[in-house]
mmCIF file with all atom_site columns, C-alpha atoms in Angstrom:
data_model
loop_
_atom_site.group_PDB
_atom_site.id
_atom_site.type_symbol
_atom_site.label_atom_id
_atom_site.label_alt_id
_atom_site.label_comp_id
_atom_site.label_asym_id
_atom_site.label_entity_id
_atom_site.label_seq_id
_atom_site.pdbx_PDB_ins_code
_atom_site.Cartn_x
_atom_site.Cartn_y
_atom_site.Cartn_z
_atom_site.occupancy
_atom_site.B_iso_or_equiv
_atom_site.pdbx_formal_charge
_atom_site.auth_seq_id
_atom_site.auth_comp_id
_atom_site.auth_asym_id
_atom_site.auth_atom_id
_atom_site.pdbx_PDB_model_num
ATOM 1   C CA . UNK S 1 1   ? -8.687  26.028  -19.857 1.00 0.00 ? 1   UNK S CA 1
ATOM 2   C CA . UNK S 1 2   ? -8.664  23.133  -17.351 1.00 0.00 ? 2   UNK S CA 1
ATOM 3   C CA . UNK S 1 3   ? -5.209  21.929  -18.343 1.00 0.00 ? 3   UNK S CA 1
ATOM 4   C CA . UNK S 1 4   ? -2.966  20.910  -15.427 1.00 0.00 ? 4   UNK S CA 1
ATOM 5   C CA . UNK S 1 5   ? 0.766   20.855  -15.989 1.00 0.00 ? 5   UNK S CA 1
ATOM 6   C CA . UNK S 1 6   ? 2.745   18.614  -13.639 1.00 0.00 ? 6   UNK S CA 1
ATOM 7   C CA . UNK S 1 7   ? 6.447   18.065  -13.092 1.00 0.00 ? 7   UNK S CA 1
ATOM 8   C CA . UNK S 1 8   ? 5.798   14.345  -12.659 1.00 0.00 ? 8   UNK S CA 1
ATOM 9   C CA . UNK S 1 9   ? 3.000   12.098  -13.918 1.00 0.00 ? 9   UNK S CA 1
ATOM 10  C CA . UNK S 1 10  ? 2.505   8.706   -12.231 1.00 0.00 ? 10  UNK S CA 1
ATOM 11  C CA . UNK S 1 11  ? 0.307   6.061   -13.835 1.00 0.00 ? 11  UNK S CA 1
ATOM 12  C CA . UNK S 1 12  ? -1.026  3.528   -11.343 1.00 0.00 ? 12  UNK S CA 1
ATOM 13  C CA . UNK S 1 13  ? -2.391  4.415   -7.904  1.00 0.00 ? 13  UNK S CA 1
ATOM 14  C CA . UNK S 1 14  ? -1.378  1.199   -6.165  1.00 0.00 ? 14  UNK S CA 1
ATOM 15  C CA . UNK S 1 15  ? 0.913   1.377   -3.134  1.00 0.00 ? 15  UNK S CA 1
ATOM 16  C CA . UNK S 1 16  ? 4.057   2.155   -5.154  1.00 0.00 ? 16  UNK S CA 1
ATOM 17  C CA . UNK S 1 17  ? 2.452   4.915   -7.219  1.00 0.00 ? 17  UNK S CA 1
ATOM 18  C CA . UNK S 1 18  ? 0.654   6.535   -4.301  1.00 0.00 ? 18  UNK S CA 1
ATOM 19  C CA . UNK S 1 19  ? 3.683   6.467   -1.991  1.00 0.00 ? 19  UNK S CA 1
ATOM 20  C CA . UNK S 1 20  ? 5.914   7.849   -4.739  1.00 0.00 ? 20  UNK S CA 1
ATOM 21  C CA . UNK S 1 21  ? 3.402   10.634  -5.438  1.00 0.00 ? 21  UNK S CA 1
ATOM 22  C CA . UNK S 1 22  ? 3.193   11.605  -1.772  1.00 0.00 ? 22  UNK S CA 1
ATOM 23  C CA . UNK S 1 23  ? 6.958   11.566  -1.232  1.00 0.00 ? 23  UNK S CA 1
ATOM 24  C CA . UNK S 1 24  ? 7.708   13.536  -4.412  1.00 0.00 ? 24  UNK S CA 1
ATOM 25  C CA . UNK S 1 25  ? 5.102   16.155  -3.499  1.00 0.00 ? 25  UNK S CA 1
ATOM 26  C CA . UNK S 1 26  ? 5.808   16.398  0.255   1.00 0.00 ? 26  UNK S CA 1
ATOM 27  C CA . UNK S 1 27  ? 9.567   15.950  0.362   1.00 0.00 ? 27  UNK S CA 1
ATOM 28  C CA . UNK S 1 28  ? 10.656  17.508  -2.941  1.00 0.00 ? 28  UNK S CA 1
ATOM 29  C CA . UNK S 1 29  ? 7.765   19.890  -3.726  1.00 0.00 ? 29  UNK S CA 1
ATOM 30  C CA . UNK S 1 30  ? 7.240   18.604  -7.276  1.00 0.00 ? 30  UNK S CA 1
ATOM 31  C CA . UNK S 1 31  ? 3.797   19.062  -8.788  1.00 0.00 ? 31  UNK S CA 1
ATOM 32  C CA . UNK S 1 32  ? 2.490   15.522  -9.197  1.00 0.00 ? 32  UNK S CA 1
ATOM 33  C CA . UNK S 1 33  ? -0.433  14.072  -11.094 1.00 0.00 ? 33  UNK S CA 1
ATOM 34  C CA . UNK S 1 34  ? -1.487  10.505  -10.172 1.00 0.00 ? 34  UNK S CA 1
ATOM 35  C CA . UNK S 1 35  ? -3.677  8.413   -12.493 1.00 0.00 ? 35  UNK S CA 1
ATOM 36  C CA . UNK S 1 36  ? -5.531  5.139   -11.963 1.00 0.00 ? 36  UNK S CA 1
ATOM 37  C CA . UNK S 1 37  ? -7.634  3.377   -14.598 1.00 0.00 ? 37  UNK S CA 1
ATOM 38  C CA . UNK S 1 38  ? -10.153 2.104   -12.022 1.00 0.00 ? 38  UNK S CA 1
ATOM 39  C CA . UNK S 1 39  ? -12.352 4.211   -9.772  1.00 0.00 ? 39  UNK S CA 1
ATOM 40  C CA . UNK S 1 40  ? -11.118 4.013   -6.166  1.00 0.00 ? 40  UNK S CA 1
ATOM 41  C CA . UNK S 1 41  ? -11.761 2.290   -3.888  1.00 0.00 ? 41  UNK S CA 1
ATOM 42  C CA . UNK S 1 42  ? -11.653 -0.741  -6.184  1.00 0.00 ? 42  UNK S CA 1
ATOM 43  C CA . UNK S 1 43  ? -11.364 -4.483  -5.670  1.00 0.00 ? 43  UNK S CA 1
ATOM 44  C CA . UNK S 1 44  ? -7.837  -5.814  -5.906  1.00 0.00 ? 44  UNK S CA 1
ATOM 45  C CA . UNK S 1 45  ? -7.005  -9.504  -6.242  1.00 0.00 ? 45  UNK S CA 1
ATOM 46  C CA . UNK S 1 46  ? -4.170  -9.530  -3.751  1.00 0.00 ? 46  UNK S CA 1
ATOM 47  C CA . UNK S 1 47  ? -3.731  -11.302 -0.434  1.00 0.00 ? 47  UNK S CA 1
ATOM 48  C CA . UNK S 1 48  ? -2.391  -8.114  1.151   1.00 0.00 ? 48  UNK S CA 1
ATOM 49  C CA . UNK S 1 49  ? 0.663   -9.823  2.728   1.00 0.00 ? 49  UNK S CA 1
ATOM 50  C CA . UNK S 1 50  ? 3.146   -7.176  3.806   1.00 0.00 ? 50  UNK S CA 1
ATOM 51  C CA . UNK S 1 51  ? 6.515   -7.961  5.434   1.00 0.00 ? 51  UNK S CA 1
ATOM 52  C CA . UNK S 1 52  ? 7.356   -6.198  8.696   1.00 0.00 ? 52  UNK S CA 1
ATOM 53  C CA . UNK S 1 53  ? 10.179  -4.190  7.061   1.00 0.00 ? 53  UNK S CA 1
ATOM 54  C CA . UNK S 1 54  ? 7.735   -2.811  4.476   1.00 0.00 ? 54  UNK S CA 1
ATOM 55  C CA . UNK S 1 55  ? 5.278   -1.811  7.221   1.00 0.00 ? 55  UNK S CA 1
ATOM 56  C CA . UNK S 1 56  ? 8.072   0.091   8.989   1.00 0.00 ? 56  UNK S CA 1
ATOM 57  C CA . UNK S 1 57  ? 9.006   1.846   5.732   1.00 0.00 ? 57  UNK S CA 1
ATOM 58  C CA . UNK S 1 58  ? 5.378   2.808   5.116   1.00 0.00 ? 58  UNK S CA 1
ATOM 59  C CA . UNK S 1 59  ? 5.141   4.266   8.628   1.00 0.00 ? 59  UNK S CA 1
ATOM 60  C CA . UNK S 1 60  ? 7.557   6.973   7.463   1.00 0.00 ? 60  UNK S CA 1
ATOM 61  C CA . UNK S 1 61  ? 4.860   8.558   5.273   1.00 0.00 ? 61  UNK S CA 1
ATOM 62  C CA . UNK S 1 62  ? 1.962   8.634   7.730   1.00 0.00 ? 62  UNK S CA 1
ATOM 63  C CA . UNK S 1 63  ? -0.060  6.615   10.185  1.00 0.00 ? 63  UNK S CA 1
ATOM 64  C CA . UNK S 1 64  ? -0.093  3.227   8.479   1.00 0.00 ? 64  UNK S CA 1
ATOM 65  C CA . UNK S 1 65  ? 0.120   0.651   11.288  1.00 0.00 ? 65  UNK S CA 1
ATOM 66  C CA . UNK S 1 66  ? -3.637  0.420   11.841  1.00 0.00 ? 66  UNK S CA 1
ATOM 67  C CA . UNK S 1 67  ? -3.993  -0.904  8.293   1.00 0.00 ? 67  UNK S CA 1
ATOM 68  C CA . UNK S 1 68  ? -2.031  -4.022  9.280   1.00 0.00 ? 68  UNK S CA 1
ATOM 69  C CA . UNK S 1 69  ? -3.862  -5.108  12.438  1.00 0.00 ? 69  UNK S CA 1
ATOM 70  C CA . UNK S 1 70  ? -4.246  -8.650  11.100  1.00 0.00 ? 70  UNK S CA 1
ATOM 71  C CA . UNK S 1 71  ? -0.945  -10.395 11.852  1.00 0.00 ? 71  UNK S CA 1
ATOM 72  C CA . UNK S 1 72  ? 0.123   -13.409 9.808   1.00 0.00 ? 72  UNK S CA 1
ATOM 73  C CA . UNK S 1 73  ? 1.489   -16.190 11.983  1.00 0.00 ? 73  UNK S CA 1
ATOM 74  C CA . UNK S 1 74  ? 2.042   -18.747 9.228   1.00 0.00 ? 74  UNK S CA 1
ATOM 75  C CA . UNK S 1 75  ? 0.918   -20.024 5.864   1.00 0.00 ? 75  UNK S CA 1
ATOM 76  C CA . UNK S 1 76  ? 0.163   -23.211 3.953   1.00 0.00 ? 76  UNK S CA 1
ATOM 77  C CA . UNK S 1 77  ? 1.530   -23.882 0.480   1.00 0.00 ? 77  UNK S CA 1
ATOM 78  C CA . UNK S 1 78  ? -0.037  -26.671 -1.530  1.00 0.00 ? 78  UNK S CA 1
ATOM 79  C CA . UNK S 1 79  ? 1.044   -28.049 -4.886  1.00 0.00 ? 79  UNK S CA 1
ATOM 80  C CA . UNK S 1 80  ? -0.897  -31.110 -5.983  1.00 0.00 ? 80  UNK S CA 1
ATOM 81  C CA . UNK S 1 81  ? -0.836  -33.542 -3.073  1.00 0.00 ? 81  UNK S CA 1
ATOM 82  C CA . UNK S 1 82  ? 2.173   -31.882 -1.407  1.00 0.00 ? 82  UNK S CA 1
ATOM 83  C CA . UNK S 1 83  ? 1.469   -29.555 1.542   1.00 0.00 ? 83  UNK S CA 1
ATOM 84  C CA . UNK S 1 84  ? 3.992   -27.353 3.340   1.00 0.00 ? 84  UNK S CA 1
ATOM 85  C CA . UNK S 1 85  ? 2.958   -25.566 6.555   1.00 0.00 ? 85  UNK S CA 1
ATOM 86  C CA . UNK S 1 86  ? 5.153   -22.645 7.676   1.00 0.00 ? 86  UNK S CA 1
ATOM 87  C CA . UNK S 1 87  ? 5.062   -20.754 10.956  1.00 0.00 ? 87  UNK S CA 1
ATOM 88  C CA . UNK S 1 88  ? 6.627   -17.303 11.283  1.00 0.00 ? 88  UNK S CA 1
ATOM 89  C CA . UNK S 1 89  ? 8.834   -16.679 14.299  1.00 0.00 ? 89  UNK S CA 1
ATOM 90  C CA . UNK S 1 90  ? 9.214   -13.423 16.140  1.00 0.00 ? 90  UNK S CA 1
ATOM 91  C CA . UNK S 1 91  ? 7.395   -11.103 18.483  1.00 0.00 ? 91  UNK S CA 1
ATOM 92  C CA . UNK S 1 92  ? 3.953   -9.710  17.698  1.00 0.00 ? 92  UNK S CA 1
ATOM 93  C CA . UNK S 1 93  ? 5.610   -6.479  16.482  1.00 0.00 ? 93  UNK S CA 1
ATOM 94  C CA . UNK S 1 94  ? 7.893   -8.333  14.033  1.00 0.00 ? 94  UNK S CA 1
ATOM 95  C CA . UNK S 1 95  ? 5.243   -10.468 12.319  1.00 0.00 ? 95  UNK S CA 1
ATOM 96  C CA . UNK S 1 96  ? 4.145   -9.658  8.779   1.00 0.00 ? 96  UNK S CA 1
ATOM 97  C CA . UNK S 1 97  ? 0.759   -8.002  8.440   1.00 0.00 ? 97  UNK S CA 1
ATOM 98  C CA . UNK S 1 98  ? -2.224  -8.240  6.180   1.00 0.00 ? 98  UNK S CA 1
ATOM 99  C CA . UNK S 1 99  ? -4.128  -5.296  4.733   1.00 0.00 ? 99  UNK S CA 1
ATOM 100 C CA . UNK S 1 100 ? -7.405  -5.213  2.854   1.00 0.00 ? 100 UNK S CA 1
ATOM 101 C CA . UNK S 1 101 ? -6.106  -3.859  -0.438  1.00 0.00 ? 101 UNK S CA 1
ATOM 102 C CA . UNK S 1 102 ? -9.336  -2.043  -1.324  1.00 0.00 ? 102 UNK S CA 1
ATOM 103 C CA . UNK S 1 103 ? -9.082  0.033   1.858   1.00 0.00 ? 103 UNK S CA 1
ATOM 104 C CA . UNK S 1 104 ? -5.288  0.250   1.943   1.00 0.00 ? 104 UNK S CA 1
ATOM 105 C CA . UNK S 1 105 ? -4.824  1.459   -1.641  1.00 0.00 ? 105 UNK S CA 1
ATOM 106 C CA . UNK S 1 106 ? -7.571  4.062   -1.158  1.00 0.00 ? 106 UNK S CA 1
ATOM 107 C CA . UNK S 1 107 ? -5.975  5.203   2.109   1.00 0.00 ? 107 UNK S CA 1
ATOM 108 C CA . UNK S 1 108 ? -2.614  5.715   0.367   1.00 0.00 ? 108 UNK S CA 1
ATOM 109 C CA . UNK S 1 109 ? -4.180  7.709   -2.486  1.00 0.00 ? 109 UNK S CA 1
ATOM 110 C CA . UNK S 1 110 ? -5.851  9.930   0.105   1.00 0.00 ? 110 UNK S CA 1
ATOM 111 C CA . UNK S 1 111 ? -2.462  10.543  1.776   1.00 0.00 ? 111 UNK S CA 1
ATOM 112 C CA . UNK S 1 112 ? -1.099  11.546  -1.622  1.00 0.00 ? 112 UNK S CA 1
ATOM 113 C CA . UNK S 1 113 ? -4.063  13.856  -2.241  1.00 0.00 ? 113 UNK S CA 1
ATOM 114 C CA . UNK S 1 114 ? -3.684  15.561  1.135   1.00 0.00 ? 114 UNK S CA 1
ATOM 115 C CA . UNK S 1 115 ? -0.050  16.281  0.235   1.00 0.00 ? 115 UNK S CA 1
ATOM 116 C CA . UNK S 1 116 ? -1.210  18.176  -2.845  1.00 0.00 ? 116 UNK S CA 1
ATOM 117 C CA . UNK S 1 117 ? -1.021  15.436  -5.470  1.00 0.00 ? 117 UNK S CA 1
ATOM 118 C CA . UNK S 1 118 ? -3.724  15.801  -8.119  1.00 0.00 ? 118 UNK S CA 1
#
């Protein structure tokens, strides 16, 4: 019988699901089963923008900083003929980062797996 019984089942192996799985397994010793409908790594239609505070929070679960080497210094928003250019202020360490979601999501699921998540 290949049946696996888990205390917690998480559906969706994006950043939220993978981080929750790792924390629940590592910090609280629950048995966790993590499911994703797509085979990982998979393409994700997401710009990968991550605020500095989120990067700091993610650092608490493992070595994450190298996933955000691309710093975002500003952005352009366009609606019809209207254009708004924004520049972010702050030191290099306080700027938001950008991650390639295919690699980042896979990295987080691997952290969860190493913790014992199935």
